Coordinates of C-alpha atoms in Angstrom, one line a residue:
M1 CA 4.0 15.8 -11.8
Q2 CA 6.2 13.8 -14.1
L3 CA 5.2 13.3 -17.7
Q4 CA 4.6 9.8 -19.0
T5 CA 3.3 8.3 -22.3
T6 CA 0.0 7.6 -20.7
N7 CA -0.8 11.3 -19.7
S8 CA 0.8 13.1 -22.7
P9 CA 1.1 12.9 -26.5
F10 CA 5.0 12.5 -26.3
S11 CA 7.0 9.5 -27.2
Q12 CA 9.1 7.7 -24.5
E13 CA 12.3 9.3 -25.8
Q14 CA 10.7 12.8 -25.7
I15 CA 9.3 12.0 -22.2
E16 CA 12.8 11.1 -20.9
L17 CA 14.3 14.3 -22.3
L18 CA 11.4 16.5 -21.0
N19 CA 11.5 14.9 -17.5
K20 CA 15.2 15.6 -17.3
L21 CA 14.9 19.2 -18.5
L22 CA 11.7 20.5 -16.8
P23 CA 12.9 20.1 -13.1
T24 CA 16.0 22.1 -13.9
L25 CA 14.2 25.2 -15.3
T26 CA 13.8 28.4 -13.2
D27 CA 10.5 30.2 -13.0
T28 CA 11.8 32.8 -15.5
Q29 CA 12.8 30.1 -18.0
K30 CA 9.4 28.4 -17.7
S31 CA 7.6 31.7 -18.3
W32 CA 9.8 32.4 -21.3
I33 CA 9.1 29.0 -22.9
S34 CA 5.4 29.4 -22.2
G35 CA 5.4 32.7 -23.9
Y36 CA 7.5 31.4 -26.8
L37 CA 5.2 28.5 -27.5
A38 CA 2.1 30.7 -27.2
A39 CA 3.5 33.2 -29.6
T40 CA 4.5 30.5 -32.2
A41 CA 1.1 28.9 -31.9
N42 CA -0.7 32.2 -32.4
A43 CA 1.6 33.0 -35.4
A44 CA 0.8 29.6 -37.0
L45 CA -2.9 30.2 -36.4
S46 CA -2.8 33.7 -37.9
E47 CA -1.0 32.4 -41.0
A48 CA -3.5 29.7 -41.4
A49 CA -6.4 32.1 -41.0
T50 CA -5.1 34.2 -44.0
T51 CA -5.6 31.2 -46.2
V52 CA -9.2 30.5 -45.1
P53 CA -12.0 31.7 -47.4
A54 CA -13.9 34.6 -46.0
E55 CA -17.2 32.7 -45.9
L56 CA -15.6 30.1 -43.7
S57 CA -13.5 32.3 -41.4
A58 CA -16.4 33.6 -39.3
P59 CA -18.7 30.8 -38.2
S60 CA -22.1 31.8 -36.9
E61 CA -22.7 32.4 -33.2
A62 CA -25.0 29.4 -33.1
A63 CA -22.4 27.1 -34.7
Q64 CA -19.8 28.3 -32.2
E65 CA -22.2 27.6 -29.3
N66 CA -23.0 24.1 -30.7
K67 CA -19.3 23.3 -30.8
E68 CA -18.9 24.0 -27.1
V69 CA -18.9 20.8 -25.0
T70 CA -18.6 20.7 -21.2
V71 CA -17.2 17.5 -19.8
L72 CA -17.6 17.0 -16.0
Y73 CA -16.3 14.0 -14.0
G74 CA -16.8 12.7 -10.5
S75 CA -14.2 10.2 -9.5
Q76 CA -13.0 8.4 -6.4
T77 CA -10.1 6.4 -7.7
G78 CA -9.4 8.2 -11.0
N79 CA -11.2 6.1 -13.5
S80 CA -13.8 8.7 -14.3
Q81 CA -11.2 11.4 -14.7
Q82 CA -9.2 9.2 -17.0
L83 CA -12.2 8.6 -19.3
A84 CA -13.2 12.3 -19.2
E85 CA -9.7 13.2 -20.4
E86 CA -10.0 10.6 -23.1
I87 CA -13.3 11.8 -24.5
S88 CA -12.1 15.4 -24.3
R89 CA -9.1 14.6 -26.5
K90 CA -11.4 12.9 -29.0
L91 CA -13.6 16.0 -29.1
E92 CA -10.7 18.4 -29.5
D93 CA -9.4 16.2 -32.3
K94 CA -12.7 17.0 -34.1
A95 CA -12.3 20.7 -33.4
Y96 CA -14.9 20.9 -30.6
H97 CA -14.2 23.5 -27.9
V98 CA -14.0 21.5 -24.6
T99 CA -14.4 22.6 -21.0
L100 CA -13.1 19.8 -18.8
A101 CA -13.5 20.0 -15.1
S102 CA -14.0 18.0 -11.9
M103 CA -17.5 18.3 -10.4
H104 CA -15.6 19.4 -7.3
T105 CA -14.2 22.6 -9.0
Y106 CA -17.0 23.3 -11.4
K107 CA -19.5 26.0 -10.3
P108 CA -22.9 24.2 -10.5
K109 CA -24.9 27.3 -11.2
N110 CA -23.0 27.7 -14.5
I111 CA -24.7 24.6 -15.8
K112 CA -27.7 26.7 -17.0
D113 CA -25.5 28.1 -19.7
V114 CA -24.2 24.8 -21.0
T115 CA -25.5 23.6 -24.4
N116 CA -23.7 20.2 -24.6
L117 CA -22.9 18.4 -21.4
L118 CA -21.2 15.1 -20.8
L119 CA -21.1 13.6 -17.3
I120 CA -18.8 10.8 -16.3
V121 CA -19.3 9.7 -12.7
S122 CA -18.7 6.7 -10.5
T123 CA -20.8 5.4 -7.6
H124 CA -19.1 5.0 -4.3
G125 CA -20.0 2.8 -1.4
E126 CA -23.7 2.0 -1.1
G127 CA -25.0 4.2 -3.9
E128 CA -23.2 7.4 -2.9
P129 CA -21.5 10.0 -5.1
P130 CA -17.7 10.1 -4.9
D131 CA -16.3 12.7 -2.6
N132 CA -15.5 15.2 -5.3
A133 CA -19.0 15.0 -6.7
I134 CA -21.0 15.5 -3.5
A135 CA -21.7 19.2 -3.8
F136 CA -22.6 19.0 -7.6
H137 CA -24.9 16.0 -6.9
E138 CA -26.7 17.9 -4.1
F139 CA -27.1 21.0 -6.2
L140 CA -28.5 19.2 -9.3
L141 CA -30.9 17.1 -7.3
G142 CA -31.9 20.1 -5.2
R143 CA -34.6 22.7 -5.5
K144 CA -32.2 25.4 -6.9
A145 CA -31.3 23.4 -10.0
P146 CA -32.2 25.5 -13.1
K147 CA -34.4 24.4 -16.1
L148 CA -32.2 23.0 -18.9
A149 CA -34.6 22.9 -21.9
D150 CA -31.8 23.9 -24.3
M151 CA -29.3 21.3 -23.1
H152 CA -28.1 18.1 -24.8
F153 CA -26.5 15.6 -22.5
S154 CA -25.2 12.1 -22.0
V155 CA -24.1 10.2 -18.9
L156 CA -21.4 7.5 -18.5
A157 CA -21.9 5.8 -15.1
L158 CA -19.2 3.7 -13.5
G159 CA -19.9 1.1 -10.8
D160 CA -19.6 -2.4 -9.5
S161 CA -22.5 -4.8 -10.1
S162 CA -21.7 -6.7 -6.9
Y163 CA -23.1 -3.7 -5.0
E164 CA -26.9 -3.4 -4.6
F165 CA -27.0 0.2 -5.8
F166 CA -25.1 -0.3 -9.1
C167 CA -24.2 3.0 -10.9
Q168 CA -26.8 4.8 -8.6
T169 CA -25.1 8.2 -8.9
G170 CA -25.0 8.1 -12.7
K171 CA -28.6 7.0 -12.8
E172 CA -29.8 9.8 -10.5
L173 CA -27.9 12.5 -12.5
D174 CA -29.2 11.1 -15.8
Q175 CA -32.8 11.1 -14.6
R176 CA -32.5 14.6 -13.1
L177 CA -31.1 16.1 -16.3
E178 CA -34.1 14.7 -18.1
E179 CA -36.5 16.1 -15.5
L180 CA -34.9 19.5 -15.9
G181 CA -35.7 19.5 -19.6
G182 CA -32.5 18.2 -21.1
T183 CA -32.4 16.0 -24.2
R184 CA -30.1 13.0 -24.4
L185 CA -27.4 13.0 -27.0
Y186 CA -26.9 9.3 -26.4
P187 CA -28.5 7.0 -23.8
R188 CA -26.8 6.5 -20.4
V189 CA -24.3 3.6 -20.3
D190 CA -23.8 1.8 -17.0
C191 CA -20.3 0.3 -16.8
D192 CA -19.2 -2.5 -14.5
I193 CA -15.6 -2.8 -13.1
D194 CA -14.4 -3.9 -16.6
F195 CA -15.5 -0.7 -18.3
D196 CA -13.2 -0.4 -21.3
E197 CA -15.4 -1.7 -24.1
D198 CA -18.6 -0.1 -22.8
A199 CA -16.9 3.2 -22.3
A200 CA -15.5 3.1 -25.9
E201 CA -19.0 2.4 -27.3
W202 CA -20.4 5.3 -25.3
M203 CA -17.7 7.7 -26.6
A204 CA -18.5 6.6 -30.2
G205 CA -22.2 7.1 -29.6
V206 CA -21.7 10.5 -28.0
L207 CA -19.6 11.7 -31.0
A208 CA -22.3 10.6 -33.4
G209 CA -25.0 12.1 -31.2
L210 CA -23.2 15.5 -31.1
E211 CA -23.0 15.5 -34.9
K212 CA -26.7 14.8 -35.2
A213 CA -27.8 17.2 -32.5
T214 CA -25.7 20.1 -33.7
G215 CA -26.1 19.6 -37.4
I216 CA -22.4 20.1 -37.7
S217 CA -19.9 17.5 -39.1
P218 CA -16.8 18.6 -37.3
A219 CA -13.5 18.6 -39.2
A220 CA -10.4 17.2 -37.8
S221 CA -8.5 19.7 -35.5
S222 CA -6.2 22.1 -37.3
T223 CA -4.0 22.2 -34.2
A224 CA -0.7 20.5 -34.9
S225 CA -0.2 17.5 -32.7
L226 CA 3.0 15.7 -31.8
T227 CA 3.1 12.1 -32.9
T228 CA 4.4 9.4 -30.7
D229 CA 7.2 7.0 -31.7
A230 CA 5.5 4.2 -33.6
T231 CA 8.1 1.7 -32.3
A232 CA 7.5 2.6 -28.6
T233 CA 5.2 0.3 -26.7
V234 CA 2.8 2.1 -24.5
Y235 CA 1.7 0.2 -21.4
S236 CA -1.7 0.9 -19.8
R237 CA -4.8 -0.7 -18.3
T238 CA -5.6 -2.2 -21.7
N239 CA -2.0 -3.2 -22.4
P240 CA -0.6 -4.1 -18.9
Y241 CA 3.1 -4.3 -18.3
K242 CA 4.5 -7.6 -16.9
A243 CA 6.4 -6.4 -13.9
E244 CA 9.1 -8.7 -12.4
I245 CA 8.7 -9.3 -8.7
L246 CA 11.9 -8.2 -6.9
E247 CA 10.8 -8.9 -3.3
N248 CA 7.8 -10.7 -1.7
I249 CA 8.1 -10.4 2.1
N250 CA 5.6 -11.3 4.9
L251 CA 5.5 -8.2 7.1
N252 CA 3.7 -9.9 10.0
G253 CA 5.5 -11.7 12.8
R254 CA 5.2 -15.4 13.7
G255 CA 1.9 -16.1 15.4
S256 CA -0.1 -13.3 13.7
N257 CA -3.6 -13.9 12.5
K258 CA -2.7 -12.0 9.4
E259 CA -0.4 -12.3 6.4
T260 CA 0.5 -8.9 4.8
R261 CA 2.9 -9.1 1.9
H262 CA 5.3 -6.3 0.9
L263 CA 5.9 -6.6 -2.8
E264 CA 8.6 -4.7 -4.7
L265 CA 8.1 -4.7 -8.5
S266 CA 10.4 -3.6 -11.2
L267 CA 9.2 -0.9 -13.6
E268 CA 12.3 -0.9 -15.7
G269 CA 11.4 -0.5 -19.4
S270 CA 7.7 0.1 -18.6
G271 CA 7.7 3.9 -19.1
F272 CA 5.6 4.2 -15.9
T273 CA 6.1 7.0 -13.4
F274 CA 3.7 7.8 -10.5
E275 CA 3.0 10.1 -7.7
P276 CA 2.3 9.4 -4.0
G277 CA -1.4 8.6 -3.7
D278 CA -1.6 6.7 -7.0
S279 CA -2.4 2.9 -7.2
V280 CA -1.2 -0.1 -9.1
G281 CA -3.8 -2.2 -10.8
I282 CA -3.0 -6.0 -11.0
F283 CA -4.8 -8.3 -13.3
P284 CA -5.0 -11.5 -11.2
E285 CA -5.6 -15.1 -12.1
N286 CA -8.1 -17.4 -10.4
D287 CA -7.0 -20.4 -8.5
S288 CA -6.7 -23.3 -11.0
D289 CA -8.2 -25.7 -8.4
L290 CA -11.4 -23.7 -8.3
A291 CA -11.6 -23.7 -12.1
D292 CA -11.1 -27.5 -12.2
Q293 CA -13.8 -28.0 -9.6
L294 CA -16.2 -25.9 -11.7
I295 CA -15.4 -27.8 -14.9
A296 CA -15.9 -31.2 -13.1
E297 CA -19.1 -30.1 -11.5
M298 CA -20.6 -29.1 -14.9
G299 CA -19.2 -31.9 -16.8
W300 CA -17.4 -29.6 -19.3
N301 CA -14.4 -30.2 -21.4
G302 CA -11.6 -27.9 -20.3
D303 CA -10.0 -27.9 -23.8
E304 CA -13.2 -26.7 -25.4
S305 CA -12.9 -23.2 -26.9
V306 CA -15.2 -20.5 -25.6
P307 CA -15.5 -16.8 -26.8
I308 CA -14.1 -14.0 -24.7
G309 CA -14.9 -10.3 -25.1
K310 CA -16.8 -8.7 -27.9
Q311 CA -14.1 -9.0 -30.6
G312 CA -14.5 -12.7 -31.4
D313 CA -11.4 -13.9 -29.5
V314 CA -11.5 -17.4 -28.0
L315 CA -9.6 -19.3 -25.3
P316 CA -9.7 -22.9 -24.1
L317 CA -12.3 -23.1 -21.4
R318 CA -9.9 -23.9 -18.5
E319 CA -7.6 -21.1 -19.4
A320 CA -10.5 -18.7 -19.8
L321 CA -11.8 -19.6 -16.3
I322 CA -8.4 -19.0 -14.8
R323 CA -7.3 -16.0 -16.7
H324 CA -10.3 -14.2 -18.1
F325 CA -13.6 -14.7 -16.3
E326 CA -14.6 -13.7 -12.8
I327 CA -15.7 -16.8 -10.9
T328 CA -15.4 -15.8 -7.2
V329 CA -18.1 -13.1 -6.9
L330 CA -21.8 -13.4 -7.4
T331 CA -23.9 -10.4 -8.4
K332 CA -27.7 -9.8 -8.9
P333 CA -27.3 -9.3 -12.7
L334 CA -25.4 -12.5 -12.9
L335 CA -28.0 -14.5 -11.1
E336 CA -30.8 -13.0 -13.2
K337 CA -29.0 -14.2 -16.4
A338 CA -28.2 -17.6 -14.8
S339 CA -31.9 -18.1 -14.0
L340 CA -32.5 -18.4 -17.8
L341 CA -30.1 -21.3 -18.0
S342 CA -31.2 -23.2 -14.9
K343 CA -34.0 -25.7 -14.8
N344 CA -34.3 -25.1 -11.1
N345 CA -37.3 -22.9 -10.3
A346 CA -35.7 -22.0 -6.9
L347 CA -33.2 -19.7 -8.7
K348 CA -36.1 -17.9 -10.6
E349 CA -37.8 -17.4 -7.3
L350 CA -34.7 -16.1 -5.6
V351 CA -34.3 -13.3 -8.2
A352 CA -38.0 -12.4 -8.4
A353 CA -39.2 -9.1 -7.1
G354 CA -39.9 -9.1 -3.4
N355 CA -37.1 -11.5 -2.5
E356 CA -34.3 -8.8 -2.3
Q357 CA -33.4 -9.6 1.3
Q358 CA -33.0 -13.4 0.6
L359 CA -31.0 -12.6 -2.6
R360 CA -28.7 -10.3 -0.6
A361 CA -28.1 -13.0 1.9
Y362 CA -27.3 -15.6 -0.7
L363 CA -24.8 -13.4 -2.6
E364 CA -22.7 -12.9 0.5
G365 CA -19.6 -15.1 0.5
R366 CA -20.6 -17.4 -2.3
D367 CA -19.1 -18.0 -5.8
I368 CA -19.9 -19.6 -9.1
L369 CA -19.2 -23.1 -7.8
D370 CA -21.8 -22.6 -5.1
L371 CA -24.2 -21.3 -7.7
V372 CA -23.9 -24.3 -10.1
R373 CA -24.1 -26.8 -7.2
D374 CA -27.1 -25.1 -5.6
F375 CA -29.3 -24.6 -8.7
A376 CA -28.7 -27.6 -10.9
P377 CA -29.6 -28.9 -13.4
W378 CA -28.4 -26.5 -16.1
E379 CA -29.1 -26.1 -19.8
G380 CA -26.8 -24.9 -22.6
T381 CA -23.1 -25.2 -23.4
A382 CA -20.0 -24.1 -21.6
G383 CA -20.0 -21.1 -24.0
D384 CA -23.6 -20.2 -23.1
F385 CA -22.6 -20.2 -19.4
T386 CA -19.3 -18.2 -19.8
A387 CA -21.2 -15.7 -21.9
I388 CA -23.0 -14.5 -18.7
L389 CA -19.8 -14.0 -16.7
R390 CA -18.0 -10.7 -16.5
K391 CA -14.3 -10.3 -17.1
I392 CA -12.1 -10.6 -14.1
P393 CA -11.5 -7.0 -12.9
P394 CA -8.1 -5.7 -11.9
R395 CA -7.4 -5.2 -8.2
L396 CA -6.1 -1.8 -7.1
Y397 CA -3.5 -1.4 -4.4
S398 CA -2.2 1.9 -3.0
I399 CA 1.4 2.5 -3.9
A400 CA 3.6 2.3 -0.8
S401 CA 6.7 4.0 -2.2
S402 CA 8.0 7.2 -3.8
Y403 CA 9.2 7.1 -7.4
R404 CA 11.8 9.7 -6.4
A405 CA 13.2 7.4 -3.7
N406 CA 13.0 4.2 -5.7
E407 CA 13.3 4.9 -9.4
D408 CA 12.0 2.1 -11.7
E409 CA 10.4 0.3 -8.7
V410 CA 7.0 0.3 -7.1
H411 CA 6.2 -1.1 -3.7
L412 CA 2.8 -2.5 -2.6
T413 CA 1.2 -3.7 0.7
V414 CA -1.1 -6.6 0.1
G415 CA -3.1 -8.2 2.9
A416 CA -3.9 -11.9 2.1
V417 CA -7.7 -12.5 2.4
R418 CA -8.7 -16.0 3.7
Y419 CA -11.9 -17.1 5.4
D420 CA -14.4 -19.9 5.7
A421 CA -18.0 -19.5 4.5
H422 CA -20.8 -21.9 3.7
G423 CA -18.8 -24.9 4.4
R424 CA -15.8 -24.1 2.2
K425 CA -12.5 -22.2 2.5
R426 CA -12.4 -19.0 0.5
A427 CA -9.4 -16.9 -0.6
G428 CA -8.9 -13.4 -2.1
V429 CA -8.1 -13.9 -5.8
C430 CA -5.2 -11.4 -6.1
S431 CA -4.0 -11.2 -2.5
V432 CA -3.6 -15.0 -2.1
Q433 CA -2.1 -15.3 -5.6
C434 CA 0.5 -12.8 -4.4
A435 CA 1.0 -14.6 -1.1
E436 CA 1.1 -18.2 -2.3
R437 CA 1.7 -18.4 -6.1
K438 CA 4.0 -15.6 -6.9
A439 CA 7.7 -15.6 -6.0
P440 CA 10.6 -13.2 -6.8
G441 CA 11.6 -13.6 -10.5
E442 CA 8.0 -14.1 -11.6
T443 CA 5.9 -11.4 -13.1
L444 CA 2.5 -9.7 -12.6
P445 CA 0.6 -7.8 -15.3
I446 CA 0.1 -4.3 -13.9
F447 CA -0.8 -0.7 -14.8
I448 CA -0.6 2.6 -13.0
Q449 CA -3.9 4.1 -11.8
R450 CA -3.6 7.8 -11.2
N451 CA -5.5 9.2 -8.3
P452 CA -5.5 13.0 -8.4
N453 CA -7.9 13.1 -5.5
F454 CA -5.3 11.8 -3.0
R455 CA -2.3 14.1 -3.2
L456 CA 0.3 15.6 -1.0
P457 CA -0.1 19.4 -0.7
E458 CA 2.0 21.4 -3.1
N459 CA 3.5 23.4 -0.3
G460 CA 5.9 21.2 1.7
S461 CA 5.4 23.3 4.8
T462 CA 1.7 22.3 5.1
P463 CA 1.0 20.0 8.0
I464 CA -0.4 16.6 7.1
L465 CA -2.5 14.3 9.4
M466 CA -2.7 10.7 8.2
V467 CA -5.1 7.9 9.3
G468 CA -4.3 4.5 8.0
P469 CA -4.9 1.3 9.9
G470 CA -3.7 -2.1 8.5
T471 CA -2.8 -2.0 4.8
G472 CA -4.4 1.5 4.7
V473 CA -1.0 2.8 5.9
A474 CA 0.6 2.0 2.5
P475 CA 0.2 5.4 0.8
F476 CA 1.5 7.1 3.9
R477 CA 4.8 5.2 3.5
A478 CA 4.9 6.7 0.0
F479 CA 4.0 10.2 1.4
L480 CA 6.8 10.2 3.9
E481 CA 9.4 8.8 1.4
E482 CA 8.4 11.6 -0.9
R483 CA 8.7 14.3 1.8
E484 CA 12.0 12.9 2.8
E485 CA 13.3 13.2 -0.8
T486 CA 11.9 16.7 -1.4
G487 CA 13.0 18.0 2.1
A488 CA 9.4 19.0 3.0
E489 CA 9.5 20.7 6.4
G490 CA 5.8 20.6 7.3
P491 CA 4.8 18.5 10.4
A492 CA 3.4 15.1 9.8
W493 CA 1.2 13.0 12.2
L494 CA 0.3 9.4 11.6
F495 CA -2.4 7.3 13.3
F496 CA -1.9 3.6 12.7
G497 CA -3.8 0.6 14.0
D498 CA -3.8 -3.2 13.7
Q499 CA -4.3 -6.2 16.0
H500 CA -1.1 -6.8 17.9
F501 CA 2.0 -4.7 18.5
S502 CA 4.3 -7.6 18.5
T503 CA 3.3 -9.2 15.2
D504 CA 1.3 -6.6 13.2
F505 CA 3.2 -3.3 13.4
L506 CA 3.7 -2.9 9.7
Y507 CA 6.8 -1.0 8.6
Q508 CA 7.7 -0.3 12.2
T509 CA 11.4 0.4 11.5
D510 CA 10.5 2.9 8.7
W511 CA 8.3 4.9 11.1
Q512 CA 10.9 4.8 13.8
R513 CA 13.6 6.1 11.5
W514 CA 11.4 8.9 10.2
M515 CA 10.5 9.9 13.7
K516 CA 14.2 10.0 14.6
E517 CA 15.0 12.1 11.5
G518 CA 12.0 14.4 11.9
V519 CA 10.2 13.4 8.7
L520 CA 7.4 12.1 10.9
T521 CA 6.6 14.5 13.7
K522 CA 4.0 12.4 15.7
M523 CA 2.7 8.9 15.6
D524 CA -0.2 7.3 17.6
V525 CA -0.9 3.6 17.4
A526 CA -3.9 1.5 18.3
F527 CA -3.5 -2.3 18.7
S528 CA -7.0 -3.6 19.1
R529 CA -6.3 -7.1 20.5
D530 CA -3.6 -6.2 23.1
Q531 CA -6.1 -5.4 25.8
D532 CA -9.5 -6.6 26.9
E533 CA -11.3 -3.6 25.4
K534 CA -10.7 -3.1 21.7
V535 CA -9.0 0.2 20.8
Y536 CA -9.1 1.6 17.3
V537 CA -7.6 4.6 15.5
Q538 CA -10.6 6.8 16.1
H539 CA -10.2 6.2 19.9
K540 CA -6.7 7.5 19.7
M541 CA -7.9 10.5 17.8
L542 CA -10.4 11.3 20.5
E543 CA -7.7 11.1 23.1
K544 CA -5.8 13.8 21.2
A545 CA -8.9 15.8 20.2
D546 CA -7.6 19.2 21.2
E547 CA -4.4 18.7 19.2
V548 CA -6.2 17.2 16.2
F549 CA -8.5 20.2 16.0
Q550 CA -5.6 22.6 16.4
W551 CA -3.8 21.0 13.5
L552 CA -7.0 21.5 11.4
E553 CA -7.2 25.1 12.5
D554 CA -3.5 25.5 11.5
G555 CA -4.2 24.4 8.0
A556 CA -3.4 20.7 8.1
V557 CA -4.6 18.4 5.3
I558 CA -6.2 15.2 6.7
Y559 CA -6.0 11.9 4.8
I560 CA -8.0 8.7 5.4
C561 CA -7.1 5.4 3.8
G562 CA -8.5 1.9 4.3
D563 CA -11.8 0.2 4.9
E564 CA -14.8 2.3 3.8
K565 CA -17.6 0.3 5.3
Q566 CA -16.6 0.6 8.9
M567 CA -13.3 2.4 9.6
A568 CA -13.8 5.4 7.4
K569 CA -17.3 6.0 8.6
D570 CA -16.1 5.8 12.3
V571 CA -13.2 8.2 11.6
H572 CA -15.6 10.6 9.9
K573 CA -18.0 10.6 12.8
T574 CA -15.0 11.1 15.2
L575 CA -13.8 14.1 13.2
V576 CA -17.3 15.6 13.3
S577 CA -17.4 15.0 17.1
I578 CA -13.9 16.6 17.6
I579 CA -14.8 19.6 15.5
A580 CA -18.1 20.1 17.3
T581 CA -16.6 19.7 20.8
Q582 CA -13.3 21.5 20.4
G583 CA -14.7 24.2 18.1
N584 CA -17.8 24.8 20.2
R585 CA -20.0 24.0 17.2
S586 CA -23.3 22.2 16.6
E587 CA -23.2 18.8 14.7
E588 CA -24.5 20.5 11.6
E589 CA -21.9 23.2 11.8
A590 CA -19.2 20.6 12.3
D591 CA -20.4 18.7 9.3
A592 CA -20.2 22.0 7.3
Y593 CA -16.7 22.6 8.6
L594 CA -15.6 19.1 7.4
S595 CA -17.4 19.6 4.0
H596 CA -15.5 22.9 3.6
L597 CA -12.2 21.1 4.2
Q598 CA -13.3 18.5 1.6
Q599 CA -14.2 21.1 -1.0
N600 CA -10.8 22.7 -0.5
N601 CA -8.8 19.4 -0.8
R602 CA -8.0 19.4 2.9
Y603 CA -10.0 16.2 3.7
Q604 CA -9.0 13.5 1.2
R605 CA -10.0 9.8 1.3
D606 CA -8.8 6.7 -0.4
V607 CA -11.2 4.1 0.9
Y608 CA -12.4 0.7 -0.4

């Protein structure tokens, strides 16, 4: 892992020096430095201890216990982990003793000994816990969960309000901790895709809640911290870097039903580094034509200033609709708020209890323009209406390149989304912006989204088995570029699928070159529309069931990337079937086998 300003307290100059030095060190040198730093830190602490008054040098056992805080996270894409690391730093700065762990690695039975617990967890799919929180979630909601009468806790739930079961996992864990006897330090906060401000408020509330619950006003940490260069600009999710587009190429052949763009972006001057498995977040802009239609439909003035965010900032309405507000997705919370501005009783009826099925059907494939047309007339100002809109969220794309192979560049694979619905043409906000409105030389505001849950094995001799149809193949291009650069010798097997061999074989020449050079050991392809009966990646896996199972028995790590609603579920069922059949196991035993792989980081998914 390379250091960067976003994952360490070092300045950019220090980062560059450390990243040059660390890879050159031998194990002996690393051990010596570790010992030296530990020794100097202990010496400093010992010296400081001699100056502390005796009555302050030995805090009571109760006070020590109160200053212990356990922070657990369950994360699919890395957001929860990032926030858990942030609150942990804040706690350590106030001299709390922090245990930070993934729900995946934490032993659930130890929760009975925790006094102060913070949970940060996302909800995946249709109200399901993320992969690395499944076992913890099952334990806490199960019959073996202990009583927690002495615990103080708080939950930060991440989700997407366009899904019916918004923040479901966080809600369930929060309720269960209360049922087990815990006391809230601070009420649960449910975050939508744009979570930064809500998460910051939760952190401030938790810190105040801890001080109140423990009766201790923690001092600032006595641990010396390295300061960052005040002149260095740190780019992040909240301060995205404007990356120049170097290449924007259509990967599909003439006559294809699809348009898949290969983007190469410059990272020069950004300070960003990344690992295979990470993603790039792009902050997109809405189509100006859609914004203009919305303004015309409502009779608004596009130059009128409207507030954005919670800090009192304003933008002209048209600019705000293009650059700041989400106007292409409808959610239940949005319609509930909109019903208070509409004079049309039909909208109030649609969001009323008992009409969930009709509401679900209405939300599918419609946007804000549909809403204002369908439920006019409206009350209030343009500012009243934009106040109910959420901020346009970033779109995440799996990185399709290795930083080692392409320093100061990042490559993405973006499938343009276009379809017709409810009498109008629709387009993906970010994907079609990249396809139609962004050319080489222009820029995109980006950040790096770390995903520690989708990583190559540390041992380069470990076999890897990759399943990535369509744009889901992107991270596996990064995997193989990385293994080529590092000289990894473990076998690699790729299952790829798309519609047509002649027009949709994404990165075909790359795979062929790696097959020739031995970086890629095996490749099976499924082109669904090249024959009467559709063939998908799971069918190809079944054809090679004996080999797939043998790879798993030989210690292979299996990776799935792509569509979560259909493909990932079909591949999961296929794996269970293969394990049951080839391993002479029941379906329950096969499920347990796959769960064991997941708990040991040998079954990893990046699905969306």
